Amino acid sequence: MTDEYREWIALIKDRIRNSQIKASIKVNRELLQLYWHIGEDIVNRQKHSKWGEGLLRQMSIDLKKTFPNMAGFSETNLKTMRLWYRFYAEAVNGQ
């Protein structure tokens, strides 16, 4: 192996690492947007319907059944999404 090859392969490795980091950031951004919108939907549905806290329990069951290999849809997490949305939506609206 020459010095030229070592430098070149080091550049390739850096590109791969940078791409992995960028992909992780994009995935995290998408998940945050998903959780925000789920929280928003929960708040709006509970505000405009007669669904109570049982909604979150049933929603958790349904989502876990449909997406068994995906974590994050426990009743507690759904409550956290709702709380997160309420907190920041109210802060943005000046309340």
JSON list of C-alpha atoms in Angstrom, two decimals:
[
{"chain": "A", "resi": 1, "resn": "MET", "atom": "CA", "xyz": [0.00, 0.00, 0.00]},
{"chain": "A", "resi": 2, "resn": "THR", "atom": "CA", "xyz": [1.20, 3.42, -0.90]},
{"chain": "A", "resi": 3, "resn": "ASP", "atom": "CA", "xyz": [0.73, 6.66, 0.99]},
{"chain": "A", "resi": 4, "resn": "GLU", "atom": "CA", "xyz": [-1.53, 7.82, -1.81]},
{"chain": "A", "resi": 5, "resn": "TYR", "atom": "CA", "xyz": [-3.80, 4.80, -1.32]},
{"chain": "A", "resi": 6, "resn": "ARG", "atom": "CA", "xyz": [-3.91, 5.26, 2.48]},
{"chain": "A", "resi": 7, "resn": "GLU", "atom": "CA", "xyz": [-4.92, 8.91, 2.07]},
{"chain": "A", "resi": 8, "resn": "TRP", "atom": "CA", "xyz": [-7.56, 8.02, -0.50]},
{"chain": "A", "resi": 9, "resn": "ILE", "atom": "CA", "xyz": [-9.09, 5.21, 1.59]},
{"chain": "A", "resi": 10, "resn": "ALA", "atom": "CA", "xyz": [-9.12, 7.53, 4.62]},
{"chain": "A", "resi": 11, "resn": "LEU", "atom": "CA", "xyz": [-11.16, 10.03, 2.57]},
{"chain": "A", "resi": 12, "resn": "ILE", "atom": "CA", "xyz": [-13.59, 7.29, 1.53]},
{"chain": "A", "resi": 13, "resn": "LYS", "atom": "CA", "xyz": [-14.00, 6.21, 5.16]},
{"chain": "A", "resi": 14, "resn": "ASP", "atom": "CA", "xyz": [-14.69, 9.82, 6.18]},
{"chain": "A", "resi": 15, "resn": "ARG", "atom": "CA", "xyz": [-17.34, 10.13, 3.46]},
{"chain": "A", "resi": 16, "resn": "ILE", "atom": "CA", "xyz": [-19.01, 6.94, 4.67]},
{"chain": "A", "resi": 17, "resn": "ARG", "atom": "CA", "xyz": [-19.02, 8.15, 8.28]},
{"chain": "A", "resi": 18, "resn": "ASN", "atom": "CA", "xyz": [-20.38, 11.55, 7.28]},
{"chain": "A", "resi": 19, "resn": "SER", "atom": "CA", "xyz": [-23.15, 9.91, 5.24]},
{"chain": "A", "resi": 20, "resn": "GLN", "atom": "CA", "xyz": [-24.06, 7.70, 8.19]},
{"chain": "A", "resi": 21, "resn": "ILE", "atom": "CA", "xyz": [-24.31, 10.74, 10.47]},
{"chain": "A", "resi": 22, "resn": "LYS", "atom": "CA", "xyz": [-26.42, 12.66, 7.95]},
{"chain": "A", "resi": 23, "resn": "ALA", "atom": "CA", "xyz": [-28.76, 9.68, 7.55]},
{"chain": "A", "resi": 24, "resn": "SER", "atom": "CA", "xyz": [-29.17, 9.39, 11.33]},
{"chain": "A", "resi": 25, "resn": "ILE", "atom": "CA", "xyz": [-29.99, 13.09, 11.59]},
{"chain": "A", "resi": 26, "resn": "LYS", "atom": "CA", "xyz": [-32.61, 12.79, 8.85]},
{"chain": "A", "resi": 27, "resn": "VAL", "atom": "CA", "xyz": [-34.20, 9.75, 10.50]},
{"chain": "A", "resi": 28, "resn": "ASN", "atom": "CA", "xyz": [-34.33, 11.54, 13.85]},
{"chain": "A", "resi": 29, "resn": "ARG", "atom": "CA", "xyz": [-35.87, 14.63, 12.24]},
{"chain": "A", "resi": 30, "resn": "GLU", "atom": "CA", "xyz": [-38.56, 12.48, 10.61]},
{"chain": "A", "resi": 31, "resn": "LEU", "atom": "CA", "xyz": [-39.34, 10.73, 13.88]},
{"chain": "A", "resi": 32, "resn": "LEU", "atom": "CA", "xyz": [-39.65, 14.04, 15.71]},
{"chain": "A", "resi": 33, "resn": "GLN", "atom": "CA", "xyz": [-42.03, 15.31, 13.05]},
{"chain": "A", "resi": 34, "resn": "LEU", "atom": "CA", "xyz": [-44.04, 12.09, 13.29]},
{"chain": "A", "resi": 35, "resn": "TYR", "atom": "CA", "xyz": [-44.28, 12.35, 17.09]},
{"chain": "A", "resi": 36, "resn": "TRP", "atom": "CA", "xyz": [-45.23, 16.05, 16.85]},
{"chain": "A", "resi": 37, "resn": "HIS", "atom": "CA", "xyz": [-48.05, 15.30, 14.42]},
{"chain": "A", "resi": 38, "resn": "ILE", "atom": "CA", "xyz": [-49.29, 12.35, 16.46]},
{"chain": "A", "resi": 39, "resn": "GLY", "atom": "CA", "xyz": [-49.36, 14.60, 19.53]},
{"chain": "A", "resi": 40, "resn": "GLU", "atom": "CA", "xyz": [-51.22, 17.26, 17.55]},
{"chain": "A", "resi": 41, "resn": "ASP", "atom": "CA", "xyz": [-53.74, 14.71, 16.27]},
{"chain": "A", "resi": 42, "resn": "ILE", "atom": "CA", "xyz": [-54.37, 13.38, 19.78]},
{"chain": "A", "resi": 43, "resn": "VAL", "atom": "CA", "xyz": [-54.95, 16.90, 21.16]},
{"chain": "A", "resi": 44, "resn": "ASN", "atom": "CA", "xyz": [-57.29, 17.81, 18.30]},
{"chain": "A", "resi": 45, "resn": "ARG", "atom": "CA", "xyz": [-59.24, 14.53, 18.43]},
{"chain": "A", "resi": 46, "resn": "GLN", "atom": "CA", "xyz": [-59.71, 14.74, 22.17]},
{"chain": "A", "resi": 47, "resn": "LYS", "atom": "CA", "xyz": [-60.73, 18.41, 21.91]},
{"chain": "A", "resi": 48, "resn": "HIS", "atom": "CA", "xyz": [-63.33, 17.87, 19.18]},
{"chain": "A", "resi": 49, "resn": "SER", "atom": "CA", "xyz": [-64.74, 14.50, 20.17]},
{"chain": "A", "resi": 50, "resn": "LYS", "atom": "CA", "xyz": [-65.93, 12.68, 23.25]},
{"chain": "A", "resi": 51, "resn": "TRP", "atom": "CA", "xyz": [-62.92, 10.37, 23.35]},
{"chain": "A", "resi": 52, "resn": "GLY", "atom": "CA", "xyz": [-61.33, 10.28, 26.78]},
{"chain": "A", "resi": 53, "resn": "GLU", "atom": "CA", "xyz": [-58.11, 8.78, 28.10]},
{"chain": "A", "resi": 54, "resn": "GLY", "atom": "CA", "xyz": [-59.22, 5.37, 26.80]},
{"chain": "A", "resi": 55, "resn": "LEU", "atom": "CA", "xyz": [-58.25, 6.66, 23.38]},
{"chain": "A", "resi": 56, "resn": "LEU", "atom": "CA", "xyz": [-54.55, 6.46, 24.20]},
{"chain": "A", "resi": 57, "resn": "ARG", "atom": "CA", "xyz": [-54.82, 2.92, 25.54]},
{"chain": "A", "resi": 58, "resn": "GLN", "atom": "CA", "xyz": [-56.66, 1.72, 22.43]},
{"chain": "A", "resi": 59, "resn": "MET", "atom": "CA", "xyz": [-54.42, 3.69, 20.11]},
{"chain": "A", "resi": 60, "resn": "SER", "atom": "CA", "xyz": [-51.35, 2.09, 21.71]},
{"chain": "A", "resi": 61, "resn": "ILE", "atom": "CA", "xyz": [-52.79, -1.40, 21.25]},
{"chain": "A", "resi": 62, "resn": "ASP", "atom": "CA", "xyz": [-53.71, -0.74, 17.61]},
{"chain": "A", "resi": 63, "resn": "LEU", "atom": "CA", "xyz": [-50.35, 0.80, 16.68]},
{"chain": "A", "resi": 64, "resn": "LYS", "atom": "CA", "xyz": [-48.35, -1.94, 18.40]},
{"chain": "A", "resi": 65, "resn": "LYS", "atom": "CA", "xyz": [-50.39, -4.57, 16.58]},
{"chain": "A", "resi": 66, "resn": "THR", "atom": "CA", "xyz": [-49.83, -2.93, 13.21]},
{"chain": "A", "resi": 67, "resn": "PHE", "atom": "CA", "xyz": [-46.14, -2.13, 13.83]},
{"chain": "A", "resi": 68, "resn": "PRO", "atom": "CA", "xyz": [-44.89, -4.94, 16.11]},
{"chain": "A", "resi": 69, "resn": "ASN", "atom": "CA", "xyz": [-41.21, -4.32, 15.38]},
{"chain": "A", "resi": 70, "resn": "MET", "atom": "CA", "xyz": [-41.39, -0.59, 16.06]},
{"chain": "A", "resi": 71, "resn": "ALA", "atom": "CA", "xyz": [-41.01, 0.79, 19.57]},
{"chain": "A", "resi": 72, "resn": "GLY", "atom": "CA", "xyz": [-42.41, 4.07, 20.84]},
{"chain": "A", "resi": 73, "resn": "PHE", "atom": "CA", "xyz": [-46.16, 3.55, 20.84]},
{"chain": "A", "resi": 74, "resn": "SER", "atom": "CA", "xyz": [-46.81, 2.73, 24.48]},
{"chain": "A", "resi": 75, "resn": "GLU", "atom": "CA", "xyz": [-49.62, 4.57, 26.21]},
{"chain": "A", "resi": 76, "resn": "THR", "atom": "CA", "xyz": [-47.00, 6.50, 28.18]},
{"chain": "A", "resi": 77, "resn": "ASN", "atom": "CA", "xyz": [-45.20, 7.55, 25.01]},
{"chain": "A", "resi": 78, "resn": "LEU", "atom": "CA", "xyz": [-48.45, 8.68, 23.42]},
{"chain": "A", "resi": 79, "resn": "LYS", "atom": "CA", "xyz": [-49.17, 10.79, 26.52]},
{"chain": "A", "resi": 80, "resn": "THR", "atom": "CA", "xyz": [-45.67, 12.26, 26.22]},
{"chain": "A", "resi": 81, "resn": "MET", "atom": "CA", "xyz": [-46.27, 13.12, 22.54]},
{"chain": "A", "resi": 82, "resn": "ARG", "atom": "CA", "xyz": [-49.49, 14.89, 23.52]},
{"chain": "A", "resi": 83, "resn": "LEU", "atom": "CA", "xyz": [-47.76, 16.74, 26.36]},
{"chain": "A", "resi": 84, "resn": "TRP", "atom": "CA", "xyz": [-44.84, 17.73, 24.15]},
{"chain": "A", "resi": 85, "resn": "TYR", "atom": "CA", "xyz": [-47.20, 19.09, 21.50]},
{"chain": "A", "resi": 86, "resn": "ARG", "atom": "CA", "xyz": [-49.29, 21.01, 24.04]},
{"chain": "A", "resi": 87, "resn": "PHE", "atom": "CA", "xyz": [-46.27, 22.53, 25.74]},
{"chain": "A", "resi": 88, "resn": "TYR", "atom": "CA", "xyz": [-44.60, 23.82, 22.58]},
{"chain": "A", "resi": 89, "resn": "ALA", "atom": "CA", "xyz": [-47.77, 24.73, 20.71]},
{"chain": "A", "resi": 90, "resn": "GLU", "atom": "CA", "xyz": [-48.87, 26.88, 23.64]},
{"chain": "A", "resi": 91, "resn": "ALA", "atom": "CA", "xyz": [-45.41, 28.44, 23.93]},
{"chain": "A", "resi": 92, "resn": "VAL", "atom": "CA", "xyz": [-45.47, 29.37, 20.24]},
{"chain": "A", "resi": 93, "resn": "ASN", "atom": "CA", "xyz": [-48.95, 30.84, 20.60]},
{"chain": "A", "resi": 94, "resn": "GLY", "atom": "CA", "xyz": [-47.82, 32.94, 23.53]},
{"chain": "A", "resi": 95, "resn": "GLN", "atom": "CA", "xyz": [-49.85, 31.25, 26.25]}
]
